[in-house]
CSV table of C-alpha atoms in Angstrom, one decimal:
chain,number,residue,atom,x,y,z
A,1,MET,CA,9.4,33.5,22.0
A,2,SER,CA,13.2,33.4,21.5
A,3,TYR,CA,14.7,34.0,18.1
A,4,HIS,CA,18.1,32.8,19.1
A,5,LEU,CA,19.5,29.3,18.8
A,6,PRO,CA,21.3,27.9,21.9
A,7,LEU,CA,25.0,27.4,21.4
A,8,VAL,CA,26.0,23.8,20.8
A,9,GLN,CA,28.4,24.0,23.8
A,10,HIS,CA,25.5,25.1,26.0
A,11,ILE,CA,23.5,22.0,25.0
A,12,GLN,CA,26.6,19.9,25.6
A,13,PHE,CA,26.8,21.4,29.1
A,14,ILE,CA,23.2,20.3,29.8
A,15,PHE,CA,24.2,16.8,28.6
A,16,ASP,CA,27.1,16.8,31.0
A,17,LEU,CA,24.9,17.9,34.0
A,18,MET,CA,22.4,15.2,33.3
A,19,GLU,CA,25.2,12.6,33.0
A,20,TYR,CA,26.8,13.8,36.3
A,21,SER,CA,23.4,13.5,38.0
A,22,LEU,CA,23.1,9.9,36.6
A,23,ASN,CA,19.9,10.7,34.8
A,24,ILE,CA,20.8,8.5,31.9
A,25,SER,CA,17.2,7.7,30.9
A,26,GLY,CA,16.4,11.4,30.9
A,27,LEU,CA,19.6,12.1,28.9
A,28,ILE,CA,18.6,9.7,26.2
A,29,ASP,CA,15.0,11.1,26.1
A,30,PHE,CA,16.4,14.6,25.8
A,31,ALA,CA,18.8,13.6,23.0
A,32,ILE,CA,15.9,12.0,21.0
A,33,GLN,CA,13.8,15.1,21.5
A,34,LEU,CA,16.6,17.3,20.1
A,35,LEU,CA,17.1,14.9,17.2
A,36,ASN,CA,13.5,15.1,16.2
A,37,GLU,CA,13.7,18.9,16.0
A,38,LEU,CA,16.9,19.1,13.9
A,39,SER,CA,15.2,18.8,10.5
A,40,LEU,CA,12.8,21.7,11.5
A,41,VAL,CA,15.7,23.8,12.7
A,42,GLU,CA,17.6,23.2,9.5
A,43,ALA,CA,14.5,24.1,7.4
A,44,GLU,CA,14.1,27.3,9.3
A,45,LEU,CA,17.8,28.2,8.8
A,46,LEU,CA,17.4,27.6,5.1
A,47,LEU,CA,14.3,29.8,5.0
A,48,LYS,CA,16.2,32.6,6.6
A,49,SER,CA,19.3,32.0,4.4
A,50,SER,CA,21.3,31.8,7.6
A,51,SER,CA,25.1,31.3,7.6
A,52,LEU,CA,24.5,28.4,10.0
A,53,VAL,CA,22.9,26.3,7.3
A,54,GLY,CA,24.5,22.8,7.2
A,55,SER,CA,26.8,23.5,10.2
A,56,TYR,CA,24.7,24.1,13.3
A,57,THR,CA,22.5,21.1,13.1
A,58,THR,CA,25.4,18.8,12.0
A,59,SER,CA,27.5,20.0,15.0
A,60,LEU,CA,24.6,19.5,17.4
A,61,CYS,CA,23.9,16.1,15.9
A,62,LEU,CA,27.5,15.1,16.4
A,63,CYS,CA,27.1,15.8,20.2
A,64,ILE,CA,23.9,13.8,20.2
A,65,VAL,CA,25.7,10.9,18.5
A,66,ALA,CA,28.5,11.1,21.1
A,67,VAL,CA,25.9,10.7,23.9
A,68,LEU,CA,24.1,7.9,22.2
A,69,ARG,CA,27.3,6.0,21.5
A,70,ARG,CA,28.3,6.3,25.1
A,71,TYR,CA,25.0,4.9,26.3
A,72,HIS,CA,24.5,2.6,23.3
A,73,SER,CA,23.9,-0.5,25.5
A,74,CYS,CA,21.1,1.4,27.3
A,75,LEU,CA,19.5,2.7,24.2
A,76,ILE,CA,19.2,-0.7,22.3
A,77,LEU,CA,17.3,-2.1,25.3
A,78,ASN,CA,14.3,0.0,24.1
A,79,PRO,CA,13.5,-0.9,20.5
A,80,GLU,CA,11.1,2.0,20.1
A,81,GLN,CA,13.7,4.5,21.1
A,82,THR,CA,16.3,2.8,18.9
A,83,ALA,CA,13.9,3.2,15.9
A,84,GLN,CA,13.3,6.8,16.8
A,85,VAL,CA,17.1,7.5,16.9
A,86,PHE,CA,17.7,5.7,13.7
A,87,ASP,CA,14.9,7.5,11.8
A,88,GLY,CA,16.0,10.8,13.2
A,89,LEU,CA,19.6,10.3,12.1
A,90,ARG,CA,18.5,9.0,8.7
A,91,ILE,CA,16.5,12.2,8.1
A,92,VAL,CA,19.4,14.4,9.1
A,93,VAL,CA,21.6,12.8,6.3
A,94,LYS,CA,18.8,12.0,3.8
A,95,SER,CA,19.8,15.0,1.6
A,96,GLY,CA,22.2,12.9,-0.4
A,97,VAL,CA,25.3,12.8,1.8
A,98,ASN,CA,28.1,11.0,0.0
A,99,PRO,CA,30.0,8.8,2.6
A,100,ALA,CA,33.2,9.2,0.5
A,101,ASP,CA,33.0,13.0,0.4
A,102,CYS,CA,31.5,14.6,3.5
A,103,SER,CA,32.5,16.3,6.7
A,104,SER,CA,34.0,14.5,9.7
A,105,ALA,CA,30.8,15.1,11.7
A,106,GLU,CA,28.6,13.6,8.9
A,107,ARG,CA,30.9,10.6,8.8
A,108,CYS,CA,30.4,10.0,12.5
A,109,ILE,CA,26.6,10.2,12.0
A,110,LEU,CA,26.8,7.8,9.1
A,111,ALA,CA,29.0,5.4,11.1
A,112,TYR,CA,26.5,5.3,14.0
A,113,LEU,CA,23.6,4.8,11.6
A,114,TYR,CA,25.6,1.8,10.2
A,115,ASP,CA,26.3,0.4,13.7
A,116,LEU,CA,22.6,0.7,14.7
A,117,TYR,CA,21.4,-0.9,11.5
A,118,THR,CA,23.8,-3.8,11.6
A,119,SER,CA,23.3,-4.6,15.3
A,120,CYS,CA,19.5,-4.4,15.5
A,121,SER,CA,17.4,-6.9,13.5
A,122,HIS,CA,14.2,-4.9,14.1
A,123,LEU,CA,15.8,-1.9,12.3
A,124,LYS,CA,16.7,-4.1,9.3
A,125,ASN,CA,13.0,-5.3,9.2
A,126,LYS,CA,11.6,-1.8,9.4
A,127,PHE,CA,14.1,0.2,7.3
A,128,GLY,CA,15.7,-2.4,5.1
A,129,GLU,CA,14.1,-1.3,1.9
A,130,ILE,CA,15.1,2.3,2.2
A,131,PHE,CA,18.5,1.9,3.9
A,132,SER,CA,20.2,-1.4,2.8
A,133,GLU,CA,21.7,0.0,-0.4
A,134,PHE,CA,23.0,3.1,1.4
A,135,CYS,CA,24.3,0.9,4.2
A,136,SER,CA,26.6,-0.9,1.7
A,137,LYS,CA,28.0,2.5,0.6
A,138,VAL,CA,28.8,3.5,4.2
A,139,LYS,CA,30.5,0.1,4.8
A,140,ASN,CA,32.6,0.4,1.7
A,141,SER,CA,33.6,4.0,2.5
A,142,ILE,CA,34.0,4.1,6.3
A,143,TYR,CA,34.4,0.5,7.4
A,144,CYS,CA,36.8,-0.9,4.8
A,145,ASN,CA,40.1,-2.1,6.2
A,146,ILE,CA,43.2,-0.2,5.1
A,147,ASP,CA,46.9,-1.0,5.0
A,148,PRO,CA,49.5,1.4,6.3
A,149,SER,CA,51.5,3.5,3.8
A,150,ASP,CA,55.3,3.2,3.8
A,151,SER,CA,55.9,6.5,2.0
A,152,ASN,CA,59.3,8.1,1.7
A,153,MET,CA,59.0,11.1,-0.6
A,154,LEU,CA,60.5,14.5,-0.9
A,155,TRP,CA,59.6,16.2,2.3
A,156,ASP,CA,58.5,19.9,2.2
A,157,PRO,CA,58.9,21.1,5.8
A,158,VAL,CA,56.8,24.2,5.2
A,159,PHE,CA,53.9,22.6,3.3
A,160,MET,CA,50.6,23.8,4.9
A,161,ILE,CA,52.6,24.8,8.0
A,162,ASP,CA,50.5,28.0,8.4
A,163,THR,CA,47.3,25.9,8.5
A,164,ILE,CA,48.8,23.5,11.0
A,165,SER,CA,50.0,26.3,13.2
A,166,ASN,CA,46.5,27.9,13.2
A,167,PRO,CA,44.2,24.9,12.6
A,168,SER,CA,40.9,26.6,13.5
A,169,ALA,CA,41.4,29.4,10.9
A,170,ASN,CA,40.9,27.2,7.8
A,171,ASN,CA,37.3,26.2,7.0
A,172,ASN,CA,37.6,25.3,3.3
A,173,HIS,CA,38.3,21.6,4.1
A,174,SER,CA,36.9,20.2,0.9
A,175,MET,CA,39.3,22.3,-1.3
A,176,VAL,CA,42.3,21.4,0.8
A,177,GLY,CA,41.2,17.8,0.8
A,178,LYS,CA,41.3,17.8,-3.0
A,179,ILE,CA,44.8,19.2,-3.0
A,180,LEU,CA,45.9,16.5,-0.7
A,181,ASN,CA,44.0,13.8,-2.7
A,182,ASP,CA,45.7,14.8,-5.9
A,183,SER,CA,49.3,14.5,-4.7
A,184,PRO,CA,50.9,11.7,-2.7
A,185,ALA,CA,53.9,14.0,-2.1
A,186,ASN,CA,51.6,16.6,-0.5
A,187,ARG,CA,50.0,14.0,1.7
A,188,TYR,CA,53.4,12.8,2.8
A,189,SER,CA,54.6,16.3,3.7
A,190,PHE,CA,51.3,17.1,5.5
A,191,VAL,CA,51.3,14.1,7.8
A,192,CYS,CA,55.0,14.6,8.6
A,193,ASN,CA,54.5,18.2,9.4
A,194,VAL,CA,51.4,17.4,11.6
A,195,LEU,CA,53.2,14.8,13.6
A,196,MET,CA,56.2,17.1,14.0
A,197,GLU,CA,53.9,19.6,15.5
A,198,VAL,CA,52.2,17.1,17.8
A,199,CYS,CA,55.4,15.3,18.9
A,200,VAL,CA,57.9,18.3,19.1
A,201,ASP,CA,55.7,21.4,19.8
A,202,HIS,CA,53.2,19.6,22.0
A,203,GLY,CA,52.9,22.0,24.9
A,204,ASP,CA,49.3,23.1,24.4
A,205,PRO,CA,46.6,20.3,24.7
A,206,GLU,CA,44.0,22.6,23.2
A,207,ARG,CA,46.1,23.1,20.1
A,208,VAL,CA,46.7,19.4,19.8
A,209,ASN,CA,42.9,18.9,20.0
A,210,ASP,CA,42.4,21.6,17.2
A,211,ILE,CA,45.0,19.9,15.0
A,212,GLY,CA,43.3,16.6,15.5
A,213,ILE,CA,40.0,18.0,14.4
A,214,LEU,CA,41.6,19.7,11.4
A,215,CYS,CA,43.1,16.4,10.3
A,216,ALA,CA,39.8,14.6,10.8
A,217,GLU,CA,38.0,17.1,8.6
A,218,LEU,CA,40.7,16.8,5.9
A,219,THR,CA,40.7,13.0,6.1
A,220,ALA,CA,36.9,13.0,5.6
A,221,TYR,CA,37.5,14.7,2.2
A,222,CYS,CA,40.7,12.8,1.4
A,223,ARG,CA,40.3,9.2,2.4
A,224,SER,CA,43.9,8.4,1.2
A,225,LEU,CA,45.1,10.2,4.3
A,226,SER,CA,43.9,7.3,6.5
A,227,ALA,CA,46.7,5.0,5.1
A,228,GLU,CA,49.2,7.8,5.7
A,229,TRP,CA,48.1,8.2,9.4
A,230,LEU,CA,48.3,4.5,9.9
A,231,GLY,CA,51.7,4.3,8.2
A,232,ILE,CA,53.3,7.2,10.1
A,233,LEU,CA,52.0,5.8,13.4
A,234,LYS,CA,53.5,2.4,12.5
A,235,ALA,CA,56.8,4.1,11.7
A,236,LEU,CA,56.9,5.7,15.1
A,237,CYS,CA,55.9,2.6,17.0
A,238,CYS,CA,58.1,0.2,15.0
A,239,SER,CA,61.1,2.6,14.5
A,240,SER,CA,63.5,-0.2,15.3
A,241,ASN,CA,62.4,-2.1,12.2
A,242,ASN,CA,65.5,-1.1,10.2
A,243,GLY,CA,63.7,1.8,8.5
A,244,ASN,CA,61.3,-0.5,6.6
A,245,CYS,CA,58.2,1.4,7.6
A,246,GLY,CA,58.9,4.7,5.7
A,247,PHE,CA,58.5,8.2,7.0
A,248,ASN,CA,62.3,8.5,7.6
A,249,ASP,CA,62.1,12.3,7.7
A,250,LEU,CA,59.9,12.3,10.8
A,251,LEU,CA,62.0,9.6,12.5
A,252,CYS,CA,65.1,11.7,11.9
A,253,ASN,CA,63.5,14.6,13.8
A,254,VAL,CA,61.5,12.9,16.5
A,255,ASP,CA,63.1,11.0,19.4
A,256,VAL,CA,60.7,8.1,19.9
A,257,SER,CA,62.1,7.4,23.3
A,258,ASP,CA,61.0,10.8,24.6
A,259,LEU,CA,58.0,10.1,26.8
A,260,SER,CA,57.0,13.8,27.0
A,261,PHE,CA,55.0,13.8,23.8
A,262,HIS,CA,53.2,10.5,24.3
A,263,ASP,CA,50.1,12.0,25.9
A,264,SER,CA,49.8,14.5,23.0
A,265,LEU,CA,50.2,11.7,20.4
A,266,ALA,CA,47.6,9.6,22.2
A,267,THR,CA,45.1,12.5,22.2
A,268,PHE,CA,45.7,13.0,18.5
A,269,VAL,CA,45.2,9.3,17.7
A,270,ALA,CA,42.1,9.1,19.8
A,271,ILE,CA,40.6,12.0,17.9
A,272,LEU,CA,41.3,10.3,14.5
A,273,ILE,CA,39.7,7.1,15.8
A,274,ALA,CA,36.7,8.9,17.3
A,275,ARG,CA,36.1,10.9,14.0
A,276,GLN,CA,36.2,7.7,11.9
A,277,CYS,CA,39.6,8.5,10.2
A,278,LEU,CA,41.0,5.2,11.5
A,279,LEU,CA,39.4,2.0,12.6
A,280,LEU,CA,40.6,0.8,16.0
A,281,GLU,CA,41.0,-2.7,14.6
A,282,ASP,CA,43.3,-1.4,11.9
A,283,LEU,CA,45.4,0.4,14.5
A,284,VAL,CA,45.7,-2.8,16.6
A,285,ARG,CA,46.4,-5.0,13.6
A,286,CYS,CA,48.9,-2.7,11.8
A,287,VAL,CA,50.5,-0.8,14.7
A,288,ALA,CA,50.0,-2.2,18.1
A,289,ILE,CA,50.7,-5.9,17.4
A,290,PRO,CA,53.8,-5.3,15.2
A,291,SER,CA,55.1,-2.9,17.8
A,292,LEU,CA,54.7,-5.5,20.6
A,293,LEU,CA,56.2,-8.2,18.5
A,294,ASN,CA,59.3,-6.0,17.8
A,295,ALA,CA,59.6,-5.4,21.5
């Protein structure tokens, strides 16, 4: 018997192999089997007082949700499997996760739970009594439409620059999120410094990915950042709008006509959307459409 847990990236590799072989039915079955084991794994980690408590199963569950989202249209064809997935995810987050104050991975799990529940009538019939109230909390926290910020505050070009330069080194996201939540000026400086890093020093795709994940984690604990991300993206895309979008400090330091950073910016935005920091419809409504109209 093995006493070692497989690394999350190794399980992800198995997912990839099954996907490449077009074994989608087997892939969904394997994901459901793993999902059913997660609560037992977490209980064992708690029993052993492991440092992986709360992180390993959540990270693995995020990979499972990614697979299930990709093949959502296949999954919902089977009501029994859909119910198994829903119940498994519900058990993973049953320990009182607060949608307004949780990790980025937990937000992704909650968002998929919400999508399953609202799109499958048989889930509402089966789990309505135990999930309907919590579903409303998820909707109000994750699926509420936001309007872009038009901040123009005193910019601190060194605020959190060490964290941004080494995004994988900071793990105390809840504490940093509180610092950002308590100060609009800090949020303004943070988003400006992040976008400066992405748009100006954008040579390493891996680093852009790490910065995106850092920002997703901090946004999970500081929901006010969502309006800042939306606002600063609108400022970049609608920079010809006579400076009415705010974030002038960034616009003075970034040449929006420089195509070299567009791939990095697109990767960063895709991570924010995938990690439920931004709703795609908000991005289209507040950034894409105004930008096209200006053009």
